[in-house]
Short mmCIF file of C-alpha atoms and ligand atoms in Angstrom, two decimals:
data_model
loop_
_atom_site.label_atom_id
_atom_site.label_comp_id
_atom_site.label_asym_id
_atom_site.label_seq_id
_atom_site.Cartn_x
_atom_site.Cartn_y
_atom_site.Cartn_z
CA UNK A 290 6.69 17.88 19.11
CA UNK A 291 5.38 15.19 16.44
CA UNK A 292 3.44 16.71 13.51
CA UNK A 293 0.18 15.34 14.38
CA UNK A 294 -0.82 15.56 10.63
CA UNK A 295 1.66 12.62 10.14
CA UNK A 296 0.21 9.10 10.05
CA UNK A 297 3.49 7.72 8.98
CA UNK A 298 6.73 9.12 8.85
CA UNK A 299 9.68 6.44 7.81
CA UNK A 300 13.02 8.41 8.66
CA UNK A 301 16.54 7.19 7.40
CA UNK A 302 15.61 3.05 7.08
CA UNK A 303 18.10 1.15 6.99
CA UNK A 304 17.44 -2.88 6.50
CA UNK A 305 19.20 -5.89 5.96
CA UNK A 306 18.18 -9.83 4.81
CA UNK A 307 20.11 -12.92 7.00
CA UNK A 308 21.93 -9.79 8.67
CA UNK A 309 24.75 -10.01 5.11
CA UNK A 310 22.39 -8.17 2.02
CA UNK A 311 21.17 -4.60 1.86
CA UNK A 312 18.25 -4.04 0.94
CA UNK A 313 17.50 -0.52 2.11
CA UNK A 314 20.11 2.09 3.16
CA UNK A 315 18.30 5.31 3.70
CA UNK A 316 14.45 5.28 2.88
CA UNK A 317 12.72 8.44 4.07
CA UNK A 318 9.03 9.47 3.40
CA UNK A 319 6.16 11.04 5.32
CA UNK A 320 2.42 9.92 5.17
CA UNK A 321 0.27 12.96 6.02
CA UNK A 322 -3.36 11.93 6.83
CA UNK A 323 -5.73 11.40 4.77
CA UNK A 324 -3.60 11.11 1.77
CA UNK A 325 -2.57 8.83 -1.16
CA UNK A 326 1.46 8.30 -1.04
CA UNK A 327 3.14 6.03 -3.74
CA UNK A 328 6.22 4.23 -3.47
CA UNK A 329 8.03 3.51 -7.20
CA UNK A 330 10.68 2.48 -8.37
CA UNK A 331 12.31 -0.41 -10.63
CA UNK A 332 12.00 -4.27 -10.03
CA UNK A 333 14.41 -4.58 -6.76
CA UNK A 334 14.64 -0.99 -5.74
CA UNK A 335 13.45 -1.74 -2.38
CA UNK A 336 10.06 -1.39 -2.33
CA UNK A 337 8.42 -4.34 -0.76
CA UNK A 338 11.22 -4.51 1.89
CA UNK A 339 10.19 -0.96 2.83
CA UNK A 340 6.64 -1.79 3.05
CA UNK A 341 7.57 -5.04 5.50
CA UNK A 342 9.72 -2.60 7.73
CA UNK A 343 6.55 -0.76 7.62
CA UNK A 344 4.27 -3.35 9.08
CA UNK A 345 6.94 -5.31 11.36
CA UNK A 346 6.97 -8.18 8.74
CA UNK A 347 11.13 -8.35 7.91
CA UNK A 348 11.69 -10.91 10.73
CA UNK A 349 9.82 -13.17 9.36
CA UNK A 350 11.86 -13.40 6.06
CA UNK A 351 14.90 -13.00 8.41
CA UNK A 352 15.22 -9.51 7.98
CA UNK A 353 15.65 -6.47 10.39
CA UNK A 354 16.16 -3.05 10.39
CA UNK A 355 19.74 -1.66 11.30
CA UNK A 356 19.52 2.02 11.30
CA UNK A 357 16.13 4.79 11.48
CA UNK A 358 13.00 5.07 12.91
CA UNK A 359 9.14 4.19 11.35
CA UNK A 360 6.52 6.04 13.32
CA UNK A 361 3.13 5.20 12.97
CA UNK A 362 0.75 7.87 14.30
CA UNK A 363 3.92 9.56 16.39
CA UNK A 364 4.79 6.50 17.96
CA UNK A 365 7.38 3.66 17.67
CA UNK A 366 5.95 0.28 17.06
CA UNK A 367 9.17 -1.11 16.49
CA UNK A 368 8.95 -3.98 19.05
CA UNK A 369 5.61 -4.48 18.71
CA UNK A 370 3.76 -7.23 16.74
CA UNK A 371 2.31 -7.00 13.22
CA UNK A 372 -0.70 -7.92 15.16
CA UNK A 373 -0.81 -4.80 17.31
CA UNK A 374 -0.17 -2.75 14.60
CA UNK A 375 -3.40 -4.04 12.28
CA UNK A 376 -5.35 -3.16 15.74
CA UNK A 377 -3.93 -0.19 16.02
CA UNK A 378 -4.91 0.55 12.65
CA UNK A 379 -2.06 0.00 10.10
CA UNK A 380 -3.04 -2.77 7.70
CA UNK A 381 -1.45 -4.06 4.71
CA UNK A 382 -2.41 -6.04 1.81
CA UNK A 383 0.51 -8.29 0.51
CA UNK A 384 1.72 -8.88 -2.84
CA UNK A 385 0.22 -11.49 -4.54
CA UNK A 386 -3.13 -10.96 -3.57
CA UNK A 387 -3.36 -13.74 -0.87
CA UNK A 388 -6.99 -15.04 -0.50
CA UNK A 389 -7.98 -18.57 1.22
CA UNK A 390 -8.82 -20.25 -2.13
CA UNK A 391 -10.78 -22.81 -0.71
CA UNK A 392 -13.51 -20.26 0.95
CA UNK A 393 -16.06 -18.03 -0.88
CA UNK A 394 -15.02 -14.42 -1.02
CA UNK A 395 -17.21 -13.38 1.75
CA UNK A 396 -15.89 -15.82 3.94
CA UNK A 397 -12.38 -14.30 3.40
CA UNK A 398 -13.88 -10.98 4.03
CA UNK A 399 -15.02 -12.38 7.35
CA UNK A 400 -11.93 -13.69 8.45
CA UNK A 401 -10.90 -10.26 7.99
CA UNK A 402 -12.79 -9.17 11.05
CA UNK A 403 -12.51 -12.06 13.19
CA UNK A 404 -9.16 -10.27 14.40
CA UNK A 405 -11.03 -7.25 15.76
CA UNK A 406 -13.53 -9.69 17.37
CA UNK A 407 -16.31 -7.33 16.02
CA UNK A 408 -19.89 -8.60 16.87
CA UNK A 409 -21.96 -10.17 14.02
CA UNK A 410 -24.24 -7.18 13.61
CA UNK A 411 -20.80 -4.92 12.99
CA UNK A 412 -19.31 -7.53 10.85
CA UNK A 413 -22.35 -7.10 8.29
CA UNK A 414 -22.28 -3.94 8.75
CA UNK A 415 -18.96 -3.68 7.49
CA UNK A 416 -19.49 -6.26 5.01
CA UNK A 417 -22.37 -3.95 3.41
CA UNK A 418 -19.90 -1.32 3.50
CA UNK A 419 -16.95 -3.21 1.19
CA UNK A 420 -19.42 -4.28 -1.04
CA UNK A 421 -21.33 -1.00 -1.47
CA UNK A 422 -17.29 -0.12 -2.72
CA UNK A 423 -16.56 -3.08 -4.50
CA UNK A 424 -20.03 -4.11 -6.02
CA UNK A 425 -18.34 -6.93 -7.73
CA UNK A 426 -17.95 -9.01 -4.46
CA UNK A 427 -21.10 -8.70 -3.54
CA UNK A 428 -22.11 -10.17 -7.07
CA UNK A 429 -19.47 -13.25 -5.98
CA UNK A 430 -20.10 -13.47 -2.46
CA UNK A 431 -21.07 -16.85 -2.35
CA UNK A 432 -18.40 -17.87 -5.14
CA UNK A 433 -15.02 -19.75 -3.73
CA UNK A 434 -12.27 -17.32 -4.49
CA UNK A 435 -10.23 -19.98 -6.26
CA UNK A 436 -13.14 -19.71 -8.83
CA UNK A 437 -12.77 -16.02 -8.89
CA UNK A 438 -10.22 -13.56 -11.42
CA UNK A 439 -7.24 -11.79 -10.12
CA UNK A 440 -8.65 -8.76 -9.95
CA UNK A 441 -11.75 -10.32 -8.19
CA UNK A 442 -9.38 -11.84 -5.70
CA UNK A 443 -7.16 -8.42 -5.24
CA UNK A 444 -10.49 -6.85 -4.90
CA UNK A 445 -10.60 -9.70 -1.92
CA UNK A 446 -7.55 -9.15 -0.29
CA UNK A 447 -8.18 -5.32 -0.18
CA UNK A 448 -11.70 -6.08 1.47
CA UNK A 449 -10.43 -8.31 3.80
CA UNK A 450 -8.16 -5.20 4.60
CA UNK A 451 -10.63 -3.17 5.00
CA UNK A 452 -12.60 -5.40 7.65
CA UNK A 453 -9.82 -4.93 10.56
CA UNK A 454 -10.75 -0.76 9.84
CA UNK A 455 -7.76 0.50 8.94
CA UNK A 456 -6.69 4.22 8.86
CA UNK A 457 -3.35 3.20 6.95
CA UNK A 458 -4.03 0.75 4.08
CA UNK A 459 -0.33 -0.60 2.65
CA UNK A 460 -0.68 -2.10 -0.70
CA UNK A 461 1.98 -3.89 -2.25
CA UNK A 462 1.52 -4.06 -6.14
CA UNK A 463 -2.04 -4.62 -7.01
CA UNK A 464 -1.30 -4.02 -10.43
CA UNK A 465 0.66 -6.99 -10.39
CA UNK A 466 -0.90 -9.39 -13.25
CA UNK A 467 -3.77 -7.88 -13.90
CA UNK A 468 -5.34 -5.91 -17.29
CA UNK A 469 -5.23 -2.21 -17.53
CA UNK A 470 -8.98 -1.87 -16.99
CA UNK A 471 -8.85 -4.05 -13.89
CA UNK A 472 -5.84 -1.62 -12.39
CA UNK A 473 -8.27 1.28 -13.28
CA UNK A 474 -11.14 0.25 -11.69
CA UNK A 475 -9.16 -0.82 -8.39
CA UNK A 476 -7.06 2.15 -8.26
CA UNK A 477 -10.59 4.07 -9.01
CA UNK A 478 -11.86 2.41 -6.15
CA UNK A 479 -9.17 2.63 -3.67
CA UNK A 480 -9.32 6.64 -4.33
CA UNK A 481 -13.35 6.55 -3.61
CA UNK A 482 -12.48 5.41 -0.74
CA UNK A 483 -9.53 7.53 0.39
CA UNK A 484 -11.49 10.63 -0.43
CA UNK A 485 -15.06 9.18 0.90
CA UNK A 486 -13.94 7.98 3.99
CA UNK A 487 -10.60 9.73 4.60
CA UNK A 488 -8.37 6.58 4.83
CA UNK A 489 -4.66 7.24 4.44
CA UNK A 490 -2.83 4.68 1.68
CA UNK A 491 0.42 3.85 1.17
CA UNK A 492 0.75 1.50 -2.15
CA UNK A 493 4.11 0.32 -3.98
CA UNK A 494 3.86 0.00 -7.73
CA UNK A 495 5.99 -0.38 -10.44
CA UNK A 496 3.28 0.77 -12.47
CA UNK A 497 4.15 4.42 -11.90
CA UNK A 498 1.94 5.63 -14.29
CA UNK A 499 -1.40 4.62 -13.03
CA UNK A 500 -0.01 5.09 -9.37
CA UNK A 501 0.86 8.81 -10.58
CA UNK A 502 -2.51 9.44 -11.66
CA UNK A 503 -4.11 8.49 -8.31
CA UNK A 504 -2.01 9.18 -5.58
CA UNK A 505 -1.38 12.86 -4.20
CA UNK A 506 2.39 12.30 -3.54
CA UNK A 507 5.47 9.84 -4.73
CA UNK A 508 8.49 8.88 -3.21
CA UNK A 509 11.16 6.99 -5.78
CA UNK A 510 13.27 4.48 -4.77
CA UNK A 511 16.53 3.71 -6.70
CA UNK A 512 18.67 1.25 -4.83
CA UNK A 513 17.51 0.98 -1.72
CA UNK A 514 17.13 4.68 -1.67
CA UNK A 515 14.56 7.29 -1.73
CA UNK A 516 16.55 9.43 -4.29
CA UNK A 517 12.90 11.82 -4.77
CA UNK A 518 10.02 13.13 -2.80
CA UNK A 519 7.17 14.95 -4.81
CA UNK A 520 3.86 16.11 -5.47
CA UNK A 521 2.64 12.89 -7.93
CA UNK A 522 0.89 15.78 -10.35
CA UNK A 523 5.16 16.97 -10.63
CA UNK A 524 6.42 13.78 -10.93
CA UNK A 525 3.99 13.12 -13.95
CA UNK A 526 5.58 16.05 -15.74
CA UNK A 527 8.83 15.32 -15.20
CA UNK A 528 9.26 12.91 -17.76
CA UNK A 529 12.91 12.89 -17.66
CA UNK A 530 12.70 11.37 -14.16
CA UNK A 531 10.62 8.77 -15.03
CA UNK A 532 12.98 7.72 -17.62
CA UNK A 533 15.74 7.80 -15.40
CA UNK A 534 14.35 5.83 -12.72
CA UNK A 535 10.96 4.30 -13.75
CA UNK A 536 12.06 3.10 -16.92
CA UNK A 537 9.74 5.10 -19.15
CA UNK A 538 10.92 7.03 -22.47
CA UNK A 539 11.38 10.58 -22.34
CA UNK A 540 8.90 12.76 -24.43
CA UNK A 541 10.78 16.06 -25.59
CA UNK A 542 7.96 18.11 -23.57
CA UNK A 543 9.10 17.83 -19.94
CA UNK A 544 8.00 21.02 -17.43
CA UNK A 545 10.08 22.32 -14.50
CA UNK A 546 8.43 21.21 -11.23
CA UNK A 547 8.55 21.03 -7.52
CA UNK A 548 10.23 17.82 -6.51
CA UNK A 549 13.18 17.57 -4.28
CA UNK A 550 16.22 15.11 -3.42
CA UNK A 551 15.24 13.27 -0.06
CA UNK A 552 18.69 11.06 -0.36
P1 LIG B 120 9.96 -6.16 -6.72
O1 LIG B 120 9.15 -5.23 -7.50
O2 LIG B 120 10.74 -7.12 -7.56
O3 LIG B 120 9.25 -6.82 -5.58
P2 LIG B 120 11.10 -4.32 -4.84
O4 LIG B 120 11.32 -2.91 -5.24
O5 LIG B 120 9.88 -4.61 -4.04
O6 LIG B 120 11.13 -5.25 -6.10
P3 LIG B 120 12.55 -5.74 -2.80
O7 LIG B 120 11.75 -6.99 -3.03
O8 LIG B 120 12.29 -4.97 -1.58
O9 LIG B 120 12.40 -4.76 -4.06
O10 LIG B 120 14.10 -6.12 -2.89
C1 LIG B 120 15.14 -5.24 -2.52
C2 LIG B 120 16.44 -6.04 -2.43
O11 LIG B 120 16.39 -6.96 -1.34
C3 LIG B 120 16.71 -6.86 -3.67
O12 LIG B 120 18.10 -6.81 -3.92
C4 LIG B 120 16.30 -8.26 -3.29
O13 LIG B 120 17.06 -9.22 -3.98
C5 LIG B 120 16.60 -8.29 -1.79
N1 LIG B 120 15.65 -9.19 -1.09
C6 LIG B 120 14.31 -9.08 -1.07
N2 LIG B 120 13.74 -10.04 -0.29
C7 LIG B 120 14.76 -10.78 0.19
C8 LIG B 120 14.84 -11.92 1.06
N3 LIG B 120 13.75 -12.49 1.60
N4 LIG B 120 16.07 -12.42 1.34
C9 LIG B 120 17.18 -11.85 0.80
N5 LIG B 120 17.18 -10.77 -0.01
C10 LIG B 120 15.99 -10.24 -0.32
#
């Protein structure tokens, strides 16, 4: 029977681009609700292709997976659209922050809901809801997000996310570009919110060390692989580790920990 604690569980991935270059070839990790999960690893290691095999986006970049199974809420969504997946509550945020320049940020915010076809009362509602997290857009609402910083548009793009109701949010980078305080204050926020509201996050960084600090568990990739599974308060200890595979230098005081091979 399917641990019902599971939101995700990703299970031996295998994936391919133009059916000739490996990208992933064995990528296992579970997702238990209600928790914080990051994916690290170095530039290439296979983290945004994971995170597309996630959602049902490879085919679109001409990619597919050849071997293992992704189970969102105990169920296959394999053949199903990216589209049923957002309405059935797995949403993702791509890298790169994508926001329709040309509108103000609530407008992008709204065209986050239009998808649900949620009634105007529910679509304030919820737009009262992102702002009272992310007080900043409110401030900008009316300003076109072309106008607005990165981390005002990331900000964006994770609202937007947040308007189709998600119980999985998948973030791809949203470190990516922007100052340290910025990264603070959104990875400050996106905890509020997983531990206010209970919504289950998967996010990919190659910043492990702010992604260590806020998320409860880490899976590393190295290759294509997930070489370690962990608790993220172990992997920040194990400083030898994150030299090894997240590029960081080794301080001489690393602790024994928990962590253990998932290859
Ligand atoms: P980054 O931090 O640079 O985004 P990543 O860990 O997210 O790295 P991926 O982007 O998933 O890694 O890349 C994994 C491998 O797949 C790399 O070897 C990359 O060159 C290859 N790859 C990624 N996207 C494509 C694509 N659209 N077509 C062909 N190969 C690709």
């Amino acid at each position: 029977m399917p641990d019902t604690e599971i939101i995700l569980a990703v299970d031996a991935v295998h994936a391919t681009y133009n059916h000739a270059i490996t990208a992933l070839h064995g990528v296992s990790f579970e997702i238990r609700r209600g928790e914080i999960l990051a994916l690290l690893g170095a530039n290439g290691a296979g983290k945004t292709t994971t995170l597309k095999a996630v959602s049902n986006l490879l085919p679109a970049e001409r990619g597919q997976i050849n071997a293992g199974t992704i189970r969102f809420d105990g169920s296959d969504f394999s053949r199903r659209s990216p589209g049923d997946l957002v309405r059935a509550g797995l949403v993702q945020v791509l890298e790169g922050r994508h926001c329709f320049k040309s509108l103000s940020v609530e407008d992008n915010l709204v065209a986050g809901g239009i998808g649900r076809s949620g009634r105007r009362a529910e679509i304030a509602a919820d737009l009262e809801r992102i702002y009272a997290f992310f007080p900043r857009l409110k401030e900008k609402r009316r300003t076109l997000s072309g106008l607005t910083s990165g981390g005002e548009q990331q900000m964006t793009a994770i609202g937007r996310a947040l308007m189709s109701r998600p119980r999985l949010l998948v973030l791809d980078e949203p470190s990516m570009g922007l100052a340290p305080l910025i990264v603070q204050d959104i990875f400050q926020t996106l905890r509020k919110l997983n531990r206010e509201t209970g919504l289950s996050i998967l996010v990919a960084e190659q910043n492990s060390a702010v992604a260590l600090r806020y998320a409860d568990h880490a899976t590393v990739l190295e290759n294509g692989v997930s070489v370690l599974s962990g608790t993220a308060a172990d992997l920040r200890q194990r400083e030898d580790i994150r030299a090894l595979y997240l590029g960081q230098q080794p301080s001489p005081a690393a602790k024994p920990t928990h962590l253990h091979a998932v290859a």
